[in-house]
């Protein structure tokens, strides 16, 4: 055996070790979890959960004053067990949404869904997705997570439960299917 062959063997062996180390050290078996909750977003009233951060210069009103193209909101929205805002709080969705449609009301979300109760208390899911809010049913991409949701991937199915456009209050039902490790 010459030296380069030995080096190659050594390199292969250490790659195997590193791979096993990752799987064994951090991750368990893959599993699928379904989550169900209601998301409450309020852009007005005494305690808005969603605040305007920036809007475009000048007036660009193609589809009304609610969320015109170019506006950016920061949110901290409660996630509850039922459609009633007073039902049990399961966590909060925090982050940004950008109104990113020129001709139709469409948001792009960059959100962390952090859970504060039950099995996933302290863990969170990362959502980065377009959200055509005017369609009653839509789907978002779940691109990652923290805690028990490390390396998570999946999707969220959304259904608008109610949308009071004059008050700017939306209640959205979420069913999330997420693949992650135990
Ligand atoms: C969630 O975890 C935090 C921090 O560990 C703890 O203080 C809190 O009591 C937990 N909440 C529930 C509902 O288990
Ligand atoms: C969520 O799943 C439940 C149970 O399967 C179903 O009744 C409900 O319509 C679903 N909602 C959404 C938004 O997918
Ligand atoms: C929308 O919200 C406003 C202000 O809170 C309220 O007066 C109105 O009744 C609500 N509309 C519906 C359809 O719930």
PDB file of C-alpha atoms and ligand atoms in Angstrom:
ATOM      1  CA  UNK A   1       0.000   0.000   0.000  1.00  0.00           C
ATOM      2  CA  UNK A   2       1.432   3.371  -0.914  1.00  0.00           C
ATOM      3  CA  UNK A   3       1.050   6.519   1.160  1.00  0.00           C
ATOM      4  CA  UNK A   4      -1.610   8.187  -0.997  1.00  0.00           C
ATOM      5  CA  UNK A   5      -3.878   5.131  -0.744  1.00  0.00           C
ATOM      6  CA  UNK A   6      -3.504   5.189   3.053  1.00  0.00           C
ATOM      7  CA  UNK A   7      -4.349   8.886   3.096  1.00  0.00           C
ATOM      8  CA  UNK A   8      -7.451   8.250   1.013  1.00  0.00           C
ATOM      9  CA  UNK A   9      -8.568   5.502   3.407  1.00  0.00           C
ATOM     10  CA  UNK A  10      -7.987   7.812   6.348  1.00  0.00           C
ATOM     11  CA  UNK A  11     -10.001  10.589   4.694  1.00  0.00           C
ATOM     12  CA  UNK A  12     -12.946   8.264   3.983  1.00  0.00           C
ATOM     13  CA  UNK A  13     -12.845   6.944   7.528  1.00  0.00           C
ATOM     14  CA  UNK A  14     -12.972  10.422   9.061  1.00  0.00           C
ATOM     15  CA  UNK A  15     -15.877  11.464   6.801  1.00  0.00           C
ATOM     16  CA  UNK A  16     -17.821   8.434   8.077  1.00  0.00           C
ATOM     17  CA  UNK A  17     -17.028   9.367  11.668  1.00  0.00           C
ATOM     18  CA  UNK A  18     -18.169  12.960  11.189  1.00  0.00           C
ATOM     19  CA  UNK A  19     -21.441  11.882   9.574  1.00  0.00           C
ATOM     20  CA  UNK A  20     -22.206   9.420  12.344  1.00  0.00           C
ATOM     21  CA  UNK A  21     -21.277  12.006  14.932  1.00  0.00           C
ATOM     22  CA  UNK A  22     -23.876  14.403  13.563  1.00  0.00           C
ATOM     23  CA  UNK A  23     -26.673  11.882  13.401  1.00  0.00           C
ATOM     24  CA  UNK A  24     -25.886  10.366  16.787  1.00  0.00           C
ATOM     25  CA  UNK A  25     -25.018  13.553  18.624  1.00  0.00           C
ATOM     26  CA  UNK A  26     -27.852  15.826  17.651  1.00  0.00           C
ATOM     27  CA  UNK A  27     -30.657  14.035  15.896  1.00  0.00           C
ATOM     28  CA  UNK A  28     -32.944  11.151  16.705  1.00  0.00           C
ATOM     29  CA  UNK A  29     -35.419   9.374  14.479  1.00  0.00           C
ATOM     30  CA  UNK A  30     -37.399  11.340  11.940  1.00  0.00           C
ATOM     31  CA  UNK A  31     -40.998  11.934  12.925  1.00  0.00           C
ATOM     32  CA  UNK A  32     -44.058  13.776  11.677  1.00  0.00           C
ATOM     33  CA  UNK A  33     -46.038  16.177  13.868  1.00  0.00           C
ATOM     34  CA  UNK A  34     -49.339  17.917  13.166  1.00  0.00           C
ATOM     35  CA  UNK A  35     -50.094  21.204  14.878  1.00  0.00           C
ATOM     36  CA  UNK A  36     -53.421  23.012  14.915  1.00  0.00           C
ATOM     37  CA  UNK A  37     -54.059  26.551  16.175  1.00  0.00           C
ATOM     38  CA  UNK A  38     -55.577  29.941  15.356  1.00  0.00           C
ATOM     39  CA  UNK A  39     -53.490  33.000  14.504  1.00  0.00           C
ATOM     40  CA  UNK A  40     -54.797  36.468  15.448  1.00  0.00           C
ATOM     41  CA  UNK A  41     -53.523  39.506  13.585  1.00  0.00           C
ATOM     42  CA  UNK A  42     -54.770  42.974  14.456  1.00  0.00           C
ATOM     43  CA  UNK A  43     -53.460  46.103  12.755  1.00  0.00           C
ATOM     44  CA  UNK A  44     -55.638  48.565  14.654  1.00  0.00           C
ATOM     45  CA  UNK A  45     -57.392  49.102  17.968  1.00  0.00           C
ATOM     46  CA  UNK A  46     -55.849  49.792  21.365  1.00  0.00           C
ATOM     47  CA  UNK A  47     -53.432  46.877  21.286  1.00  0.00           C
ATOM     48  CA  UNK A  48     -52.380  46.208  17.721  1.00  0.00           C
ATOM     49  CA  UNK A  49     -50.312  43.028  17.356  1.00  0.00           C
ATOM     50  CA  UNK A  50     -49.026  44.203  14.012  1.00  0.00           C
ATOM     51  CA  UNK A  51     -47.369  47.610  13.479  1.00  0.00           C
ATOM     52  CA  UNK A  52     -46.347  49.504  10.372  1.00  0.00           C
ATOM     53  CA  UNK A  53     -42.556  49.769  10.047  1.00  0.00           C
ATOM     54  CA  UNK A  54     -42.194  51.302   6.583  1.00  0.00           C
ATOM     55  CA  UNK A  55     -44.248  52.316   3.593  1.00  0.00           C
ATOM     56  CA  UNK A  56     -43.362  53.548   0.111  1.00  0.00           C
ATOM     57  CA  UNK A  57     -42.849  57.232  -0.582  1.00  0.00           C
ATOM     58  CA  UNK A  58     -45.864  58.812  -2.244  1.00  0.00           C
ATOM     59  CA  UNK A  59     -49.268  57.211  -2.560  1.00  0.00           C
ATOM     60  CA  UNK A  60     -49.439  53.943  -4.368  1.00  0.00           C
ATOM     61  CA  UNK A  61     -52.983  52.770  -3.850  1.00  0.00           C
ATOM     62  CA  UNK A  62     -53.911  50.089  -6.331  1.00  0.00           C
ATOM     63  CA  UNK A  63     -56.108  48.004  -4.125  1.00  0.00           C
ATOM     64  CA  UNK A  64     -57.177  50.181  -1.220  1.00  0.00           C
ATOM     65  CA  UNK A  65     -55.436  51.456   1.854  1.00  0.00           C
ATOM     66  CA  UNK A  66     -55.163  48.164   3.660  1.00  0.00           C
ATOM     67  CA  UNK A  67     -51.627  46.770   3.186  1.00  0.00           C
ATOM     68  CA  UNK A  68     -50.703  48.588  -0.054  1.00  0.00           C
ATOM     69  CA  UNK A  69     -47.680  47.340  -2.043  1.00  0.00           C
ATOM     70  CA  UNK A  70     -44.411  48.167  -0.313  1.00  0.00           C
ATOM     71  CA  UNK A  71     -45.574  48.286   3.292  1.00  0.00           C
ATOM     72  CA  UNK A  72     -43.664  46.361   5.944  1.00  0.00           C
ATOM     73  CA  UNK A  73     -45.180  45.309   9.263  1.00  0.00           C
ATOM     74  CA  UNK A  74     -43.591  43.846  12.389  1.00  0.00           C
ATOM     75  CA  UNK A  75     -45.837  41.423  14.232  1.00  0.00           C
ATOM     76  CA  UNK A  76     -46.150  39.632  17.551  1.00  0.00           C
ATOM     77  CA  UNK A  77     -49.370  37.686  17.070  1.00  0.00           C
ATOM     78  CA  UNK A  78     -50.910  35.277  19.575  1.00  0.00           C
ATOM     79  CA  UNK A  79     -51.566  31.665  18.568  1.00  0.00           C
ATOM     80  CA  UNK A  80     -54.527  30.172  20.391  1.00  0.00           C
ATOM     81  CA  UNK A  81     -56.177  26.787  20.727  1.00  0.00           C
ATOM     82  CA  UNK A  82     -59.569  27.983  19.451  1.00  0.00           C
ATOM     83  CA  UNK A  83     -60.822  30.812  17.209  1.00  0.00           C
ATOM     84  CA  UNK A  84     -61.665  32.909  20.277  1.00  0.00           C
ATOM     85  CA  UNK A  85     -58.817  35.254  21.257  1.00  0.00           C
ATOM     86  CA  UNK A  86     -59.522  34.358  24.891  1.00  0.00           C
ATOM     87  CA  UNK A  87     -58.892  30.659  24.392  1.00  0.00           C
ATOM     88  CA  UNK A  88     -55.630  29.077  25.602  1.00  0.00           C
ATOM     89  CA  UNK A  89     -52.493  30.756  24.186  1.00  0.00           C
ATOM     90  CA  UNK A  90     -50.115  28.190  22.647  1.00  0.00           C
ATOM     91  CA  UNK A  91     -47.423  30.590  21.460  1.00  0.00           C
ATOM     92  CA  UNK A  92     -46.696  33.643  19.325  1.00  0.00           C
ATOM     93  CA  UNK A  93     -45.761  34.324  15.730  1.00  0.00           C
ATOM     94  CA  UNK A  94     -43.081  37.020  15.593  1.00  0.00           C
ATOM     95  CA  UNK A  95     -41.344  38.669  12.687  1.00  0.00           C
ATOM     96  CA  UNK A  96     -42.174  40.617   9.583  1.00  0.00           C
ATOM     97  CA  UNK A  97     -44.532  40.663   6.695  1.00  0.00           C
ATOM     98  CA  UNK A  98     -44.060  42.605   3.517  1.00  0.00           C
ATOM     99  CA  UNK A  99     -46.826  43.566   1.117  1.00  0.00           C
ATOM    100  CA  UNK A 100     -45.147  42.334  -2.055  1.00  0.00           C
ATOM    101  CA  UNK A 101     -47.839  42.252  -4.745  1.00  0.00           C
ATOM    102  CA  UNK A 102     -48.012  45.048  -7.333  1.00  0.00           C
ATOM    103  CA  UNK A 103     -51.451  44.197  -8.664  1.00  0.00           C
ATOM    104  CA  UNK A 104     -53.000  42.164  -5.920  1.00  0.00           C
ATOM    105  CA  UNK A 105     -52.779  42.052  -2.149  1.00  0.00           C
ATOM    106  CA  UNK A 106     -50.101  39.470  -1.391  1.00  0.00           C
ATOM    107  CA  UNK A 107     -47.817  39.183   1.610  1.00  0.00           C
ATOM    108  CA  UNK A 108     -44.428  37.559   2.021  1.00  0.00           C
ATOM    109  CA  UNK A 109     -43.897  36.343   5.585  1.00  0.00           C
ATOM    110  CA  UNK A 110     -40.679  35.931   7.527  1.00  0.00           C
ATOM    111  CA  UNK A 111     -41.900  34.546  10.850  1.00  0.00           C
ATOM    112  CA  UNK A 112     -40.813  32.551  13.867  1.00  0.00           C
ATOM    113  CA  UNK A 113     -43.689  30.539  15.381  1.00  0.00           C
ATOM    114  CA  UNK A 114     -42.581  30.075  18.983  1.00  0.00           C
ATOM    115  CA  UNK A 115     -44.512  27.693  21.234  1.00  0.00           C
ATOM    116  CA  UNK A 116     -44.942  28.304  24.955  1.00  0.00           C
ATOM    117  CA  UNK A 117     -47.033  25.370  26.050  1.00  0.00           C
ATOM    118  CA  UNK A 118     -47.163  21.588  25.871  1.00  0.00           C
ATOM    119  CA  UNK A 119     -44.631  19.241  24.294  1.00  0.00           C
ATOM    120  CA  UNK A 120     -43.104  21.979  22.103  1.00  0.00           C
ATOM    121  CA  UNK A 121     -42.758  24.661  24.775  1.00  0.00           C
ATOM    122  CA  UNK A 122     -39.519  26.516  23.993  1.00  0.00           C
ATOM    123  CA  UNK A 123     -39.280  25.238  20.418  1.00  0.00           C
ATOM    124  CA  UNK A 124     -40.145  27.177  17.296  1.00  0.00           C
ATOM    125  CA  UNK A 125     -40.796  26.827  13.589  1.00  0.00           C
ATOM    126  CA  UNK A 126     -39.456  29.141  10.894  1.00  0.00           C
ATOM    127  CA  UNK A 127     -41.789  30.171   8.118  1.00  0.00           C
ATOM    128  CA  UNK A 128     -40.611  31.993   5.024  1.00  0.00           C
ATOM    129  CA  UNK A 129     -43.318  32.083   2.392  1.00  0.00           C
ATOM    130  CA  UNK A 130     -45.663  34.004   0.178  1.00  0.00           C
ATOM    131  CA  UNK A 131     -49.183  34.324   1.506  1.00  0.00           C
ATOM    132  CA  UNK A 132     -51.978  35.335  -0.901  1.00  0.00           C
ATOM    133  CA  UNK A 133     -54.150  36.585   1.966  1.00  0.00           C
ATOM    134  CA  UNK A 134     -57.274  37.113  -0.129  1.00  0.00           C
ATOM    135  CA  UNK A 135     -57.543  33.433  -0.991  1.00  0.00           C
ATOM    136  CA  UNK A 136     -59.514  31.677   1.734  1.00  0.00           C
ATOM    137  CA  UNK A 137     -57.269  28.587   1.629  1.00  0.00           C
ATOM    138  CA  UNK A 138     -53.532  28.804   1.095  1.00  0.00           C
ATOM    139  CA  UNK A 139     -50.261  27.108   1.957  1.00  0.00           C
ATOM    140  CA  UNK A 140     -47.054  28.331   3.545  1.00  0.00           C
ATOM    141  CA  UNK A 141     -43.592  26.759   3.540  1.00  0.00           C
ATOM    142  CA  UNK A 142     -42.016  25.767   6.865  1.00  0.00           C
ATOM    143  CA  UNK A 143     -38.277  25.994   6.293  1.00  0.00           C
ATOM    144  CA  UNK A 144     -36.691  25.132   9.623  1.00  0.00           C
ATOM    145  CA  UNK A 145     -36.929  25.271  13.372  1.00  0.00           C
ATOM    146  CA  UNK A 146     -35.310  25.368  16.781  1.00  0.00           C
ATOM    147  CA  UNK A 147     -35.330  23.096  19.824  1.00  0.00           C
ATOM    148  CA  UNK A 148     -37.416  19.991  19.135  1.00  0.00           C
ATOM    149  CA  UNK A 149     -37.890  21.303  15.599  1.00  0.00           C
ATOM    150  CA  UNK A 150     -34.198  21.320  14.609  1.00  0.00           C
ATOM    151  CA  UNK A 151     -33.855  20.846  10.846  1.00  0.00           C
ATOM    152  CA  UNK A 152     -37.649  20.805  10.490  1.00  0.00           C
ATOM    153  CA  UNK A 153     -39.321  21.090   7.132  1.00  0.00           C
ATOM    154  CA  UNK A 154     -42.956  21.042   6.202  1.00  0.00           C
ATOM    155  CA  UNK A 155     -45.980  23.061   5.248  1.00  0.00           C
ATOM    156  CA  UNK A 156     -48.848  24.962   6.824  1.00  0.00           C
ATOM    157  CA  UNK A 157     -52.397  24.860   5.483  1.00  0.00           C
ATOM    158  CA  UNK A 158     -54.291  28.056   6.214  1.00  0.00           C
ATOM    159  CA  UNK A 159     -57.967  28.851   6.222  1.00  0.00           C
ATOM    160  CA  UNK A 160     -59.267  32.348   6.954  1.00  0.00           C
ATOM    161  CA  UNK A 161     -61.705  31.960   9.829  1.00  0.00           C
ATOM    162  CA  UNK A 162     -62.693  35.639   9.808  1.00  0.00           C
ATOM    163  CA  UNK A 163     -61.341  38.834   8.283  1.00  0.00           C
ATOM    164  CA  UNK A 164     -62.790  42.134   9.449  1.00  0.00           C
ATOM    165  CA  UNK A 165     -61.326  44.506   6.856  1.00  0.00           C
ATOM    166  CA  UNK A 166     -62.636  47.702   8.486  1.00  0.00           C
ATOM    167  CA  UNK A 167     -61.066  46.807  11.836  1.00  0.00           C
ATOM    168  CA  UNK A 168     -58.020  45.142  10.244  1.00  0.00           C
ATOM    169  CA  UNK A 169     -58.450  41.964  12.303  1.00  0.00           C
ATOM    170  CA  UNK A 170     -57.807  38.541  10.804  1.00  0.00           C
ATOM    171  CA  UNK A 171     -58.266  35.165  12.491  1.00  0.00           C
ATOM    172  CA  UNK A 172     -56.627  32.357  10.539  1.00  0.00           C
ATOM    173  CA  UNK A 173     -56.813  28.622  11.195  1.00  0.00           C
ATOM    174  CA  UNK A 174     -53.470  26.804  10.787  1.00  0.00           C
ATOM    175  CA  UNK A 175     -52.763  23.108  10.285  1.00  0.00           C
ATOM    176  CA  UNK A 176     -49.035  22.504  10.177  1.00  0.00           C
ATOM    177  CA  UNK A 177     -47.478  19.227   9.059  1.00  0.00           C
ATOM    178  CA  UNK A 178     -43.835  19.160  10.017  1.00  0.00           C
ATOM    179  CA  UNK A 179     -41.079  16.588   9.567  1.00  0.00           C
ATOM    180  CA  UNK A 180     -38.409  16.787  12.274  1.00  0.00           C
ATOM    181  CA  UNK A 181     -36.229  14.629  14.547  1.00  0.00           C
ATOM    182  CA  UNK A 182     -37.096  13.266  17.969  1.00  0.00           C
TER     183      UNK A 182
HETATM  184  C1  LIG B   1     -42.536  26.614  29.270  1.00  0.00           C
HETATM  185  O1  LIG B   1     -41.143  26.653  29.521  1.00  0.00           O
HETATM  186  C2  LIG B   1     -40.755  27.732  30.356  1.00  0.00           C
HETATM  187  C3  LIG B   1     -39.237  27.784  30.389  1.00  0.00           C
HETATM  188  O2  LIG B   1     -38.699  26.520  30.623  1.00  0.00           O
HETATM  189  C4  LIG B   1     -41.384  27.552  31.734  1.00  0.00           C
HETATM  190  O3  LIG B   1     -41.032  28.625  32.570  1.00  0.00           O
HETATM  191  C5  LIG B   1     -42.896  27.510  31.571  1.00  0.00           C
HETATM  192  O4  LIG B   1     -43.504  27.242  32.807  1.00  0.00           O
HETATM  193  C6  LIG B   1     -43.297  26.438  30.577  1.00  0.00           C
HETATM  194  N1  LIG B   1     -44.735  26.577  30.318  1.00  0.00           N
HETATM  195  C7  LIG B   1     -45.555  25.533  30.280  1.00  0.00           C
HETATM  196  C8  LIG B   1     -46.966  25.848  30.030  1.00  0.00           C
HETATM  197  O5  LIG B   1     -45.160  24.386  30.448  1.00  0.00           O
HETATM  198  C1  LIG B   2     -57.274  21.132   9.767  1.00  0.00           C
HETATM  199  O1  LIG B   2     -57.473  19.771  10.025  1.00  0.00           O
HETATM  200  C2  LIG B   2     -58.756  19.493  10.563  1.00  0.00           C
HETATM  201  C3  LIG B   2     -58.784  18.019  10.915  1.00  0.00           C
HETATM  202  O2  LIG B   2     -58.309  17.231   9.857  1.00  0.00           O
HETATM  203  C4  LIG B   2     -59.827  19.888   9.551  1.00  0.00           C
HETATM  204  O3  LIG B   2     -61.100  19.680  10.109  1.00  0.00           O
HETATM  205  C5  LIG B   2     -59.659  21.365   9.219  1.00  0.00           C
HETATM  206  O4  LIG B   2     -60.565  21.731   8.205  1.00  0.00           O
HETATM  207  C6  LIG B   2     -58.255  21.638   8.748  1.00  0.00           C
HETATM  208  N1  LIG B   2     -58.070  23.061   8.554  1.00  0.00           N
HETATM  209  C7  LIG B   2     -57.196  23.554   7.669  1.00  0.00           C
HETATM  210  C8  LIG B   2     -57.046  25.015   7.651  1.00  0.00           C
HETATM  211  O5  LIG B   2     -56.549  22.845   6.905  1.00  0.00           O
HETATM  212  C1  LIG B   3     -65.461  44.798  12.530  1.00  0.00           C
HETATM  213  O1  LIG B   3     -64.843  45.481  13.601  1.00  0.00           O
HETATM  214  C2  LIG B   3     -65.511  46.671  13.945  1.00  0.00           C
HETATM  215  C3  LIG B   3     -64.631  47.415  14.954  1.00  0.00           C
HETATM  216  O2  LIG B   3     -64.238  46.569  15.999  1.00  0.00           O
HETATM  217  C4  LIG B   3     -66.887  46.297  14.504  1.00  0.00           C
HETATM  218  O3  LIG B   3     -67.604  47.466  14.847  1.00  0.00           O
HETATM  219  C5  LIG B   3     -67.647  45.518  13.432  1.00  0.00           C
HETATM  220  O4  LIG B   3     -68.874  45.049  13.972  1.00  0.00           O
HETATM  221  C6  LIG B   3     -66.833  44.330  12.964  1.00  0.00           C
HETATM  222  N1  LIG B   3     -67.494  43.708  11.822  1.00  0.00           N
HETATM  223  C7  LIG B   3     -67.804  42.431  11.811  1.00  0.00           C
HETATM  224  C8  LIG B   3     -68.437  41.929  10.555  1.00  0.00           C
HETATM  225  O5  LIG B   3     -67.555  41.674  12.749  1.00  0.00           O
END
